[in-house]
PDB file of C-alpha atoms in Angstrom:
ATOM      1  CA  MET A   1     -30.311 -22.571  11.099  1.00 33.00           C
ATOM      2  CA  GLU A   2     -33.753 -24.119  11.285  1.00 36.00           C
ATOM      3  CA  ALA A   3     -35.476 -24.378   7.920  1.00 36.00           C
ATOM      4  CA  VAL A   4     -38.309 -21.857   7.720  1.00 39.00           C
ATOM      5  CA  ASP A   5     -40.723 -21.300   4.860  1.00 42.00           C
ATOM      6  CA  ALA A   6     -40.863 -17.543   4.314  1.00 43.00           C
ATOM      7  CA  THR A   7     -44.136 -17.875   2.426  1.00 44.00           C
ATOM      8  CA  ASP A   8     -45.815 -18.865   5.700  1.00 47.00           C
ATOM      9  CA  CYS A   9     -44.806 -15.624   7.452  1.00 47.00           C
ATOM     10  CA  SER A  10     -47.212 -13.097   5.914  1.00 51.00           C
ATOM     11  CA  CYS A  11     -49.815 -13.443   8.687  1.00 57.00           C
ATOM     12  CA  ARG A  12     -47.365 -12.998  11.536  1.00 75.00           C
ATOM     13  CA  GLY A  13     -44.485 -10.951  10.154  1.00 89.00           C
ATOM     14  CA  ALA A  14     -40.925 -11.913   9.385  1.00 94.00           C
ATOM     15  CA  SER A  15     -39.224 -14.965  10.860  1.00 94.00           C
ATOM     16  CA  VAL A  16     -36.574 -14.297  13.507  1.00 94.00           C
ATOM     17  CA  ALA A  17     -34.834 -17.449  12.257  1.00 94.00           C
ATOM     18  CA  LEU A  18     -34.439 -15.766   8.855  1.00 95.00           C
ATOM     19  CA  THR A  19     -33.366 -12.428  10.331  1.00 95.00           C
ATOM     20  CA  SER A  20     -29.693 -11.473  10.114  1.00 94.00           C
ATOM     21  CA  TYR A  21     -28.000  -9.676  13.020  1.00 92.00           C
ATOM     22  CA  GLY A  22     -24.833 -11.685  13.650  1.00 88.00           C
ATOM     23  CA  ASP A  23     -23.917 -11.927  17.306  1.00 84.00           C
ATOM     24  CA  GLY A  24     -25.688  -8.663  18.146  1.00 85.00           C
ATOM     25  CA  SER A  25     -22.472  -6.713  18.628  1.00 88.00           C
ATOM     26  CA  GLU A  26     -22.827  -4.642  15.431  1.00 93.00           C
ATOM     27  CA  VAL A  27     -26.545  -4.800  14.642  1.00 95.00           C
ATOM     28  CA  TYR A  28     -29.530  -4.397  16.967  1.00 91.00           C
ATOM     29  CA  GLU A  29     -31.302  -7.730  17.097  1.00 92.00           C
ATOM     30  CA  PRO A  30     -35.105  -7.964  17.055  1.00 94.00           C
ATOM     31  CA  ALA A  31     -36.438  -7.318  20.548  1.00 93.00           C
ATOM     32  CA  GLU A  32     -39.653  -6.319  22.304  1.00 94.00           C
ATOM     33  CA  ASP A  33     -39.869  -2.964  20.500  1.00 95.00           C
ATOM     34  CA  SER A  34     -39.411  -4.612  17.096  1.00 96.00           C
ATOM     35  CA  PHE A  35     -42.078  -7.198  17.901  1.00 96.00           C
ATOM     36  CA  LEU A  36     -44.483  -4.544  19.198  1.00 96.00           C
ATOM     37  CA  LEU A  37     -44.147  -2.508  15.998  1.00 97.00           C
ATOM     38  CA  VAL A  38     -44.781  -5.572  13.833  1.00 97.00           C
ATOM     39  CA  ASP A  39     -47.729  -6.578  16.041  1.00 96.00           C
ATOM     40  CA  ALA A  40     -49.140  -3.083  15.558  1.00 97.00           C
ATOM     41  CA  LEU A  41     -48.774  -3.372  11.781  1.00 97.00           C
ATOM     42  CA  LEU A  42     -50.542  -6.735  11.797  1.00 96.00           C
ATOM     43  CA  GLU A  43     -53.342  -5.339  13.952  1.00 96.00           C
ATOM     44  CA  GLN A  44     -53.580  -2.261  11.745  1.00 95.00           C
ATOM     45  CA  ARG A  45     -53.851  -4.246   8.517  1.00 93.00           C
ATOM     46  CA  PRO A  46     -57.580  -3.406   7.984  1.00 93.00           C
ATOM     47  CA  PHE A  47     -56.863   0.273   8.636  1.00 95.00           C
ATOM     48  CA  LEU A  48     -53.949   0.252   6.184  1.00 93.00           C
ATOM     49  CA  GLN A  49     -55.979  -1.568   3.569  1.00 90.00           C
ATOM     50  CA  GLN A  50     -58.729   1.021   3.936  1.00 91.00           C
ATOM     51  CA  ARG A  51     -56.364   3.965   3.486  1.00 91.00           C
ATOM     52  CA  LEU A  52     -54.117   2.456   0.838  1.00 89.00           C
ATOM     53  CA  GLY A  53     -57.064   1.230  -1.173  1.00 82.00           C
ATOM     54  CA  ASN A  54     -58.737   4.614  -1.562  1.00 53.00           C
ATOM     55  CA  ASP A  55     -56.455   5.917  -4.319  1.00 53.00           C
ATOM     56  CA  ALA A  56     -57.040   3.662  -7.324  1.00 44.00           C
ATOM     57  CA  ALA A  57     -54.168   5.083  -9.371  1.00 48.00           C
ATOM     58  CA  ALA A  58     -51.643   4.708  -6.586  1.00 52.00           C
ATOM     59  CA  SER A  59     -52.973   1.262  -5.676  1.00 53.00           C
ATOM     60  CA  ALA A  60     -52.314   0.044  -9.231  1.00 62.00           C
ATOM     61  CA  GLU A  61     -48.575   0.444  -8.754  1.00 72.00           C
ATOM     62  CA  GLY A  62     -48.629  -0.548  -5.091  1.00 86.00           C
ATOM     63  CA  PRO A  63     -47.866   1.444  -1.949  1.00 94.00           C
ATOM     64  CA  CYS A  64     -44.557   3.229  -1.431  1.00 96.00           C
ATOM     65  CA  CYS A  65     -43.057   2.093   1.893  1.00 97.00           C
ATOM     66  CA  LEU A  66     -40.012   3.389   3.786  1.00 98.00           C
ATOM     67  CA  GLU A  67     -38.410   2.261   7.026  1.00 98.00           C
ATOM     68  CA  VAL A  68     -35.909   4.652   8.568  1.00 98.00           C
ATOM     69  CA  GLY A  69     -33.283   2.903  10.688  1.00 96.00           C
ATOM     70  CA  SER A  70     -33.982  -0.627   9.500  1.00 97.00           C
ATOM     71  CA  GLY A  71     -31.373  -2.376  11.671  1.00 96.00           C
ATOM     72  CA  SER A  72     -31.659  -6.132  11.195  1.00 96.00           C
ATOM     73  CA  GLY A  73     -34.401  -5.731   8.586  1.00 97.00           C
ATOM     74  CA  PHE A  74     -36.981  -7.594  10.681  1.00 98.00           C
ATOM     75  CA  VAL A  75     -39.596  -4.822  10.469  1.00 98.00           C
ATOM     76  CA  ILE A  76     -39.264  -3.919   6.779  1.00 97.00           C
ATOM     77  CA  ALA A  77     -39.310  -7.635   5.886  1.00 97.00           C
ATOM     78  CA  SER A  78     -42.478  -7.997   7.962  1.00 97.00           C
ATOM     79  CA  LEU A  79     -44.101  -5.092   6.127  1.00 96.00           C
ATOM     80  CA  TRP A  80     -43.020  -6.548   2.763  1.00 95.00           C
ATOM     81  CA  LEU A  81     -44.728  -9.809   3.703  1.00 94.00           C
ATOM     82  CA  LEU A  82     -47.764  -8.076   5.208  1.00 92.00           C
ATOM     83  CA  LEU A  83     -48.389  -6.199   1.958  1.00 90.00           C
ATOM     84  CA  ARG A  84     -47.955  -9.447   0.007  1.00 79.00           C
ATOM     85  CA  ARG A  85     -44.712  -8.289  -1.592  1.00 72.00           C
ATOM     86  CA  GLU A  86     -46.551  -5.676  -3.647  1.00 80.00           C
ATOM     87  CA  GLY A  87     -45.351  -2.084  -3.810  1.00 90.00           C
ATOM     88  CA  ARG A  88     -42.134  -0.121  -3.687  1.00 95.00           C
ATOM     89  CA  PHE A  89     -40.039  -0.635  -0.573  1.00 97.00           C
ATOM     90  CA  PHE A  90     -37.112   1.367   0.802  1.00 98.00           C
ATOM     91  CA  ALA A  91     -34.990   1.012   3.950  1.00 98.00           C
ATOM     92  CA  THR A  92     -32.232   3.237   5.311  1.00 98.00           C
ATOM     93  CA  ASP A  93     -29.637   2.991   8.055  1.00 97.00           C
ATOM     94  CA  VAL A  94     -26.514   4.893   9.078  1.00 96.00           C
ATOM     95  CA  ASN A  95     -24.797   1.683  10.186  1.00 95.00           C
ATOM     96  CA  PRO A  96     -23.102  -0.179   7.299  1.00 96.00           C
ATOM     97  CA  ALA A  97     -23.430  -3.479   9.192  1.00 95.00           C
ATOM     98  CA  ALA A  98     -27.167  -2.871   9.561  1.00 96.00           C
ATOM     99  CA  VAL A  99     -27.510  -2.180   5.835  1.00 97.00           C
ATOM    100  CA  ARG A 100     -25.881  -5.533   5.080  1.00 96.00           C
ATOM    101  CA  ALA A 101     -28.065  -7.262   7.675  1.00 97.00           C
ATOM    102  CA  THR A 102     -31.262  -5.726   6.282  1.00 97.00           C
ATOM    103  CA  ALA A 103     -30.339  -6.870   2.787  1.00 97.00           C
ATOM    104  CA  ARG A 104     -29.634 -10.427   3.978  1.00 97.00           C
ATOM    105  CA  THR A 105     -32.882 -10.577   5.968  1.00 97.00           C
ATOM    106  CA  LEU A 106     -34.942  -9.439   3.007  1.00 97.00           C
ATOM    107  CA  ARG A 107     -33.232 -11.910   0.686  1.00 97.00           C
ATOM    108  CA  ASN A 108     -33.764 -14.681   3.233  1.00 96.00           C
ATOM    109  CA  HIS A 109     -37.488 -13.936   3.021  1.00 95.00           C
ATOM    110  CA  GLY A 110     -37.475 -14.005  -0.774  1.00 94.00           C
ATOM    111  CA  ALA A 111     -37.158 -10.331  -1.698  1.00 95.00           C
ATOM    112  CA  ALA A 112     -34.993  -8.970  -4.485  1.00 95.00           C
ATOM    113  CA  VAL A 113     -32.691  -6.334  -2.979  1.00 96.00           C
ATOM    114  CA  GLN A 114     -30.561  -3.493  -4.295  1.00 96.00           C
ATOM    115  CA  VAL A 115     -28.046  -1.993  -1.864  1.00 96.00           C
ATOM    116  CA  GLU A 116     -26.984   1.609  -2.389  1.00 94.00           C
ATOM    117  CA  ALA A 117     -24.910   4.199  -0.542  1.00 88.00           C
ATOM    118  CA  GLU A 118     -25.739   7.880  -0.237  1.00 71.00           C
ATOM    119  CA  GLU A 119     -22.425   8.845  -1.810  1.00 60.00           C
ATOM    120  CA  ASP A 120     -23.171   6.827  -4.960  1.00 54.00           C
ATOM    121  CA  GLU A 121     -23.888   9.116  -7.917  1.00 50.00           C
ATOM    122  CA  GLU A 122     -27.177   7.418  -8.855  1.00 49.00           C
ATOM    123  CA  CYS A 123     -28.357   7.506  -5.265  1.00 46.00           C
ATOM    124  CA  ARG A 124     -27.479  11.207  -4.896  1.00 46.00           C
ATOM    125  CA  ASP A 125     -29.239  12.323  -8.045  1.00 48.00           C
ATOM    126  CA  GLY A 126     -32.218  10.097  -7.355  1.00 50.00           C
ATOM    127  CA  ARG A 127     -32.252   8.151 -10.610  1.00 51.00           C
ATOM    128  CA  THR A 128     -32.694   4.688  -9.086  1.00 52.00           C
ATOM    129  CA  ALA A 129     -34.924   5.734  -6.181  1.00 52.00           C
ATOM    130  CA  ALA A 130     -37.118   7.929  -8.363  1.00 49.00           C
ATOM    131  CA  ALA A 131     -37.498   5.129 -10.898  1.00 49.00           C
ATOM    132  CA  ALA A 132     -38.560   2.693  -8.188  1.00 50.00           C
ATOM    133  CA  ALA A 133     -40.946   5.208  -6.636  1.00 51.00           C
ATOM    134  CA  ALA A 134     -42.599   5.597 -10.019  1.00 49.00           C
ATOM    135  CA  GLY A 135     -42.775   1.844 -10.535  1.00 50.00           C
ATOM    136  CA  GLN A 136     -40.308   1.999 -13.429  1.00 46.00           C
ATOM    137  CA  GLU A 137     -37.240   0.012 -14.362  1.00 45.00           C
ATOM    138  CA  PRO A 138     -34.460  -0.670 -13.543  1.00 47.00           C
ATOM    139  CA  ASN A 139     -35.200  -3.209 -10.800  1.00 52.00           C
ATOM    140  CA  ALA A 140     -38.488  -1.535  -9.946  1.00 58.00           C
ATOM    141  CA  THR A 141     -39.551  -4.482  -7.773  1.00 71.00           C
ATOM    142  CA  ALA A 142     -36.338  -4.680  -5.758  1.00 88.00           C
ATOM    143  CA  VAL A 143     -36.299  -3.424  -2.175  1.00 94.00           C
ATOM    144  CA  ARG A 144     -33.851  -0.496  -2.016  1.00 96.00           C
ATOM    145  CA  VAL A 145     -31.609  -0.579   1.045  1.00 97.00           C
ATOM    146  CA  LEU A 146     -29.566   2.599   1.474  1.00 97.00           C
ATOM    147  CA  ARG A 147     -26.653   3.476   3.703  1.00 96.00           C
ATOM    148  CA  VAL A 148     -27.216   7.113   4.619  1.00 95.00           C
ATOM    149  CA  ALA A 149     -25.576   9.794   6.743  1.00 93.00           C
ATOM    150  CA  ASP A 150     -28.787  10.574   8.619  1.00 94.00           C
ATOM    151  CA  LEU A 151     -32.409   9.420   8.810  1.00 95.00           C
ATOM    152  CA  ALA A 152     -33.897   9.100   5.296  1.00 96.00           C
ATOM    153  CA  GLY A 153     -30.870  10.626   3.550  1.00 95.00           C
ATOM    154  CA  PRO A 154     -31.524  11.569  -0.092  1.00 95.00           C
ATOM    155  CA  LEU A 155     -34.932   9.880   0.031  1.00 97.00           C
ATOM    156  CA  THR A 156     -36.169  12.876   2.019  1.00 96.00           C
ATOM    157  CA  GLN A 157     -36.220  14.798  -1.251  1.00 96.00           C
ATOM    158  CA  GLN A 158     -36.711  11.945  -3.706  1.00 95.00           C
ATOM    159  CA  LEU A 159     -39.780  10.500  -1.971  1.00 97.00           C
ATOM    160  CA  ALA A 160     -41.276  13.776  -0.705  1.00 97.00           C
ATOM    161  CA  GLY A 161     -45.059  13.465  -0.632  1.00 96.00           C
ATOM    162  CA  ARG A 162     -44.959   9.879  -1.945  1.00 96.00           C
ATOM    163  CA  VAL A 163     -44.580   7.613   1.085  1.00 97.00           C
ATOM    164  CA  ASP A 164     -47.677   5.595   1.951  1.00 97.00           C
ATOM    165  CA  VAL A 165     -46.237   3.679   4.918  1.00 97.00           C
ATOM    166  CA  LEU A 166     -43.421   5.252   6.951  1.00 98.00           C
ATOM    167  CA  LEU A 167     -41.848   3.333   9.851  1.00 98.00           C
ATOM    168  CA  PHE A 168     -39.291   4.341  12.483  1.00 98.00           C
ATOM    169  CA  ASN A 169     -38.170   2.458  15.577  1.00 98.00           C
ATOM    170  CA  PRO A 170     -35.823   5.248  16.681  1.00 97.00           C
ATOM    171  CA  PRO A 171     -32.972   5.443  19.146  1.00 96.00           C
ATOM    172  CA  TYR A 172     -35.179   6.383  22.100  1.00 96.00           C
ATOM    173  CA  VAL A 173     -33.018   5.627  25.155  1.00 94.00           C
ATOM    174  CA  PRO A 174     -32.119   8.766  27.168  1.00 94.00           C
ATOM    175  CA  THR A 175     -28.336   9.190  26.991  1.00 95.00           C
ATOM    176  CA  PRO A 176     -25.758  11.970  27.254  1.00 95.00           C
ATOM    177  CA  PRO A 177     -25.912  14.109  24.080  1.00 92.00           C
ATOM    178  CA  GLU A 178     -22.361  13.173  23.084  1.00 92.00           C
ATOM    179  CA  GLU A 179     -23.462   9.569  22.530  1.00 93.00           C
ATOM    180  CA  VAL A 180     -25.862  10.590  19.738  1.00 94.00           C
ATOM    181  CA  GLY A 181     -24.803  10.604  16.107  1.00 89.00           C
ATOM    182  CA  GLY A 182     -22.645   7.507  15.805  1.00 91.00           C
ATOM    183  CA  ALA A 183     -22.759   5.103  12.890  1.00 90.00           C
ATOM    184  CA  GLY A 184     -22.350   1.873  14.861  1.00 91.00           C
ATOM    185  CA  ILE A 185     -24.785  -0.145  16.933  1.00 92.00           C
ATOM    186  CA  GLU A 186     -25.136   2.808  19.328  1.00 91.00           C
ATOM    187  CA  ALA A 187     -27.152   4.546  16.594  1.00 92.00           C
ATOM    188  CA  ALA A 188     -29.918   2.040  17.359  1.00 92.00           C
ATOM    189  CA  TRP A 189     -30.449   3.178  20.944  1.00 90.00           C
ATOM    190  CA  ALA A 190     -28.640   6.446  21.897  1.00 93.00           C
ATOM    191  CA  GLY A 191     -31.359   9.116  21.937  1.00 94.00           C
ATOM    192  CA  GLY A 192     -29.843  12.001  23.920  1.00 94.00           C
ATOM    193  CA  ALA A 193     -31.868  14.124  26.330  1.00 96.00           C
ATOM    194  CA  MET A 194     -35.218  12.432  27.102  1.00 96.00           C
ATOM    195  CA  GLY A 195     -34.354  10.074  24.244  1.00 96.00           C
ATOM    196  CA  ARG A 196     -35.803  12.734  21.927  1.00 97.00           C
ATOM    197  CA  GLU A 197     -32.867  14.160  19.964  1.00 97.00           C
ATOM    198  CA  VAL A 198     -33.242  11.897  16.934  1.00 97.00           C
ATOM    199  CA  ILE A 199     -37.021  11.633  17.278  1.00 98.00           C
ATOM    200  CA  ASP A 200     -37.383  15.417  17.223  1.00 97.00           C
ATOM    201  CA  ARG A 201     -35.325  15.641  14.021  1.00 97.00           C
ATOM    202  CA  PHE A 202     -37.482  12.946  12.440  1.00 98.00           C
ATOM    203  CA  LEU A 203     -40.887  14.422  13.277  1.00 98.00           C
ATOM    204  CA  PRO A 204     -40.790  17.282  10.689  1.00 97.00           C
ATOM    205  CA  LEU A 205     -39.967  14.704   8.011  1.00 98.00           C
ATOM    206  CA  VAL A 206     -43.276  12.913   8.576  1.00 98.00           C
ATOM    207  CA  PRO A 207     -45.564  15.491   6.897  1.00 97.00           C
ATOM    208  CA  ALA A 208     -42.894  16.116   4.243  1.00 97.00           C
ATOM    209  CA  LEU A 209     -42.649  12.442   3.264  1.00 98.00           C
ATOM    210  CA  LEU A 210     -46.240  11.220   3.649  1.00 98.00           C
ATOM    211  CA  SER A 211     -48.520  10.964   0.655  1.00 96.00           C
ATOM    212  CA  PRO A 212     -52.115  12.161   1.080  1.00 95.00           C
ATOM    213  CA  ARG A 213     -53.097   8.624   2.099  1.00 95.00           C
ATOM    214  CA  GLY A 214     -49.833   7.934   3.943  1.00 97.00           C
ATOM    215  CA  VAL A 215     -49.479   6.600   7.496  1.00 98.00           C
ATOM    216  CA  CYS A 216     -46.468   6.758   9.826  1.00 98.00           C
ATOM    217  CA  TYR A 217     -45.813   4.434  12.765  1.00 98.00           C
ATOM    218  CA  LEU A 218     -43.249   5.506  15.376  1.00 98.00           C
ATOM    219  CA  VAL A 219     -42.023   3.627  18.456  1.00 98.00           C
ATOM    220  CA  ALA A 220     -41.552   5.635  21.657  1.00 97.00           C
ATOM    221  CA  VAL A 221     -41.074   4.981  25.358  1.00 97.00           C
ATOM    222  CA  ARG A 222     -42.526   6.734  28.400  1.00 95.00           C
ATOM    223  CA  GLU A 223     -39.360   8.818  28.868  1.00 96.00           C
ATOM    224  CA  ASN A 224     -39.882  10.325  25.392  1.00 97.00           C
ATOM    225  CA  ALA A 225     -43.193  11.879  26.558  1.00 97.00           C
ATOM    226  CA  PRO A 226     -45.347  10.237  23.873  1.00 97.00           C
ATOM    227  CA  GLY A 227     -48.343  12.417  24.770  1.00 97.00           C
ATOM    228  CA  ASP A 228     -46.261  15.492  23.986  1.00 98.00           C
ATOM    229  CA  ILE A 229     -45.250  13.971  20.632  1.00 98.00           C
ATOM    230  CA  LEU A 230     -48.908  13.343  19.768  1.00 98.00           C
ATOM    231  CA  ARG A 231     -49.884  16.907  20.627  1.00 98.00           C
ATOM    232  CA  LEU A 232     -46.958  18.341  18.676  1.00 97.00           C
ATOM    233  CA  MET A 233     -47.815  16.354  15.552  1.00 98.00           C
ATOM    234  CA  ALA A 234     -51.479  17.317  15.781  1.00 97.00           C
ATOM    235  CA  ARG A 235     -51.009  21.023  16.510  1.00 96.00           C
ATOM    236  CA  ARG A 236     -47.830  21.914  14.625  1.00 95.00           C
ATOM    237  CA  HIS A 237     -48.055  19.517  11.693  1.00 95.00           C
ATOM    238  CA  ARG A 238     -51.858  19.174  11.451  1.00 95.00           C
ATOM    239  CA  LEU A 239     -51.804  15.382  11.407  1.00 97.00           C
ATOM    240  CA  ASP A 240     -54.190  12.951  13.045  1.00 97.00           C
ATOM    241  CA  ALA A 241     -52.109  11.501  15.876  1.00 97.00           C
ATOM    242  CA  ALA A 242     -52.912   8.547  18.125  1.00 97.00           C
ATOM    243  CA  ALA A 243     -51.317   5.809  20.202  1.00 97.00           C
ATOM    244  CA  VAL A 244     -52.326   2.448  18.753  1.00 97.00           C
ATOM    245  CA  ARG A 245     -50.314  -0.016  20.879  1.00 94.00           C
ATOM    246  CA  ARG A 246     -48.779  -0.041  24.325  1.00 93.00           C
ATOM    247  CA  ALA A 247     -46.788  -2.713  26.133  1.00 93.00           C
ATOM    248  CA  ARG A 248     -44.260  -3.251  28.883  1.00 87.00           C
ATOM    249  CA  ALA A 249     -40.806  -4.614  28.209  1.00 80.00           C
ATOM    250  CA  GLY A 250     -39.041  -6.012  31.240  1.00 73.00           C
ATOM    251  CA  THR A 251     -39.771  -4.318  34.543  1.00 72.00           C
ATOM    252  CA  ASN A 252     -39.348  -0.630  33.696  1.00 82.00           C
ATOM    253  CA  GLU A 253     -39.734   0.042  29.972  1.00 84.00           C
ATOM    254  CA  GLU A 254     -43.145   1.173  28.714  1.00 93.00           C
ATOM    255  CA  LEU A 255     -43.344   1.007  24.924  1.00 96.00           C
ATOM    256  CA  HIS A 256     -45.793   2.860  22.678  1.00 97.00           C
ATOM    257  CA  VAL A 257     -46.530   2.747  18.963  1.00 98.00           C
ATOM    258  CA  LEU A 258     -47.721   6.128  17.713  1.00 98.00           C
ATOM    259  CA  ARG A 259     -49.561   6.638  14.447  1.00 98.00           C
ATOM    260  CA  PHE A 260     -49.719   9.793  12.305  1.00 98.00           C
ATOM    261  CA  HIS A 261     -51.629  10.456   9.101  1.00 97.00           C
ATOM    262  CA  ARG A 262     -53.410  13.200   7.240  1.00 94.00           C
ATOM    263  CA  SER A 263     -57.119  13.574   7.793  1.00 88.00           C
ATOM    264  CA  GLY A 264     -59.581  13.272   4.954  1.00 72.00           C
ATOM    265  CA  VAL A 265     -59.395   9.525   4.301  1.00 62.00           C
ATOM    266  CA  GLU A 266     -62.079   7.551   6.088  1.00 51.00           C
ATOM    267  CA  ARG A 267     -60.847   5.290   8.855  1.00 44.00           C
ATOM    268  CA  GLY A 268     -61.236   1.585   8.414  1.00 41.00           C
ATOM    269  CA  SER A 269     -62.559  -1.015  10.803  1.00 37.00           C
ATOM    270  CA  GLY A 270     -59.052  -1.766  12.030  1.00 41.00           C
ATOM    271  CA  ASP A 271     -58.753   1.575  13.779  1.00 43.00           C
ATOM    272  CA  ALA A 272     -57.966   0.820  17.387  1.00 40.00           C
ATOM    273  CA  ALA A 273     -56.486   4.184  18.268  1.00 41.00           C
ATOM    274  CA  GLN A 274     -56.472   5.840  21.613  1.00 43.00           C
ATOM    275  CA  THR A 275     -55.034   9.292  22.170  1.00 43.00           C
ATOM    276  CA  GLU A 276     -52.733  10.022  25.043  1.00 47.00           C
TER     277      GLU A 276
END
């Protein structure tokens, strides 16, 4: 592996050379959607700084950040670098191989990591996650990587109303419904009808998890009807909803990064939103 200095990555996200995904047979390797999400985060840095800097008490202990479905760990490592390693960071995945890959990627970039499983007693009762969310010991600075049965797992309750940055690059590929719900690499792409089955289960978690200053970034493709997602989040969940990045991958795939947040915090100069 080529020697890469992880300290040089904060302005451009994580290094692919330091990202762990094996041969790609068990873990989704970083691809155009991963890069687009990280590019959006880099572009949105002024906006995030504006929102995250408004709450002085919360800023003192750093933002609380969660990636659902972390895969190789490329995105959560990029966010950890983008926020200068300050805050409380969590990542979840249903795929045990992805949990191991995320942990290796974070360690390769210099992060302390604690791996947990949903069935572990401390993970179930929230002792370790709650301590980290409150900026308390033990291992309050370690990135928590959890193997879960679904989406955010026990963090749905433990981090309710606390998450400042919420990320999800979901399984968005339209597939037969029976392909949804696995715990292998197929969990990274099998999205069921319109590619929306997992996305639609995630959307109600956004207002439940976000803090008052919190922001969520979600990847979607044209087949997912991103305009419909934006309208749903605005009308049903009363969130500000916008598309902040769009790109083509290959010849047919049109990727979007959607952003959701509560109103009431002034937008920063990095706001480059456009509604669908």
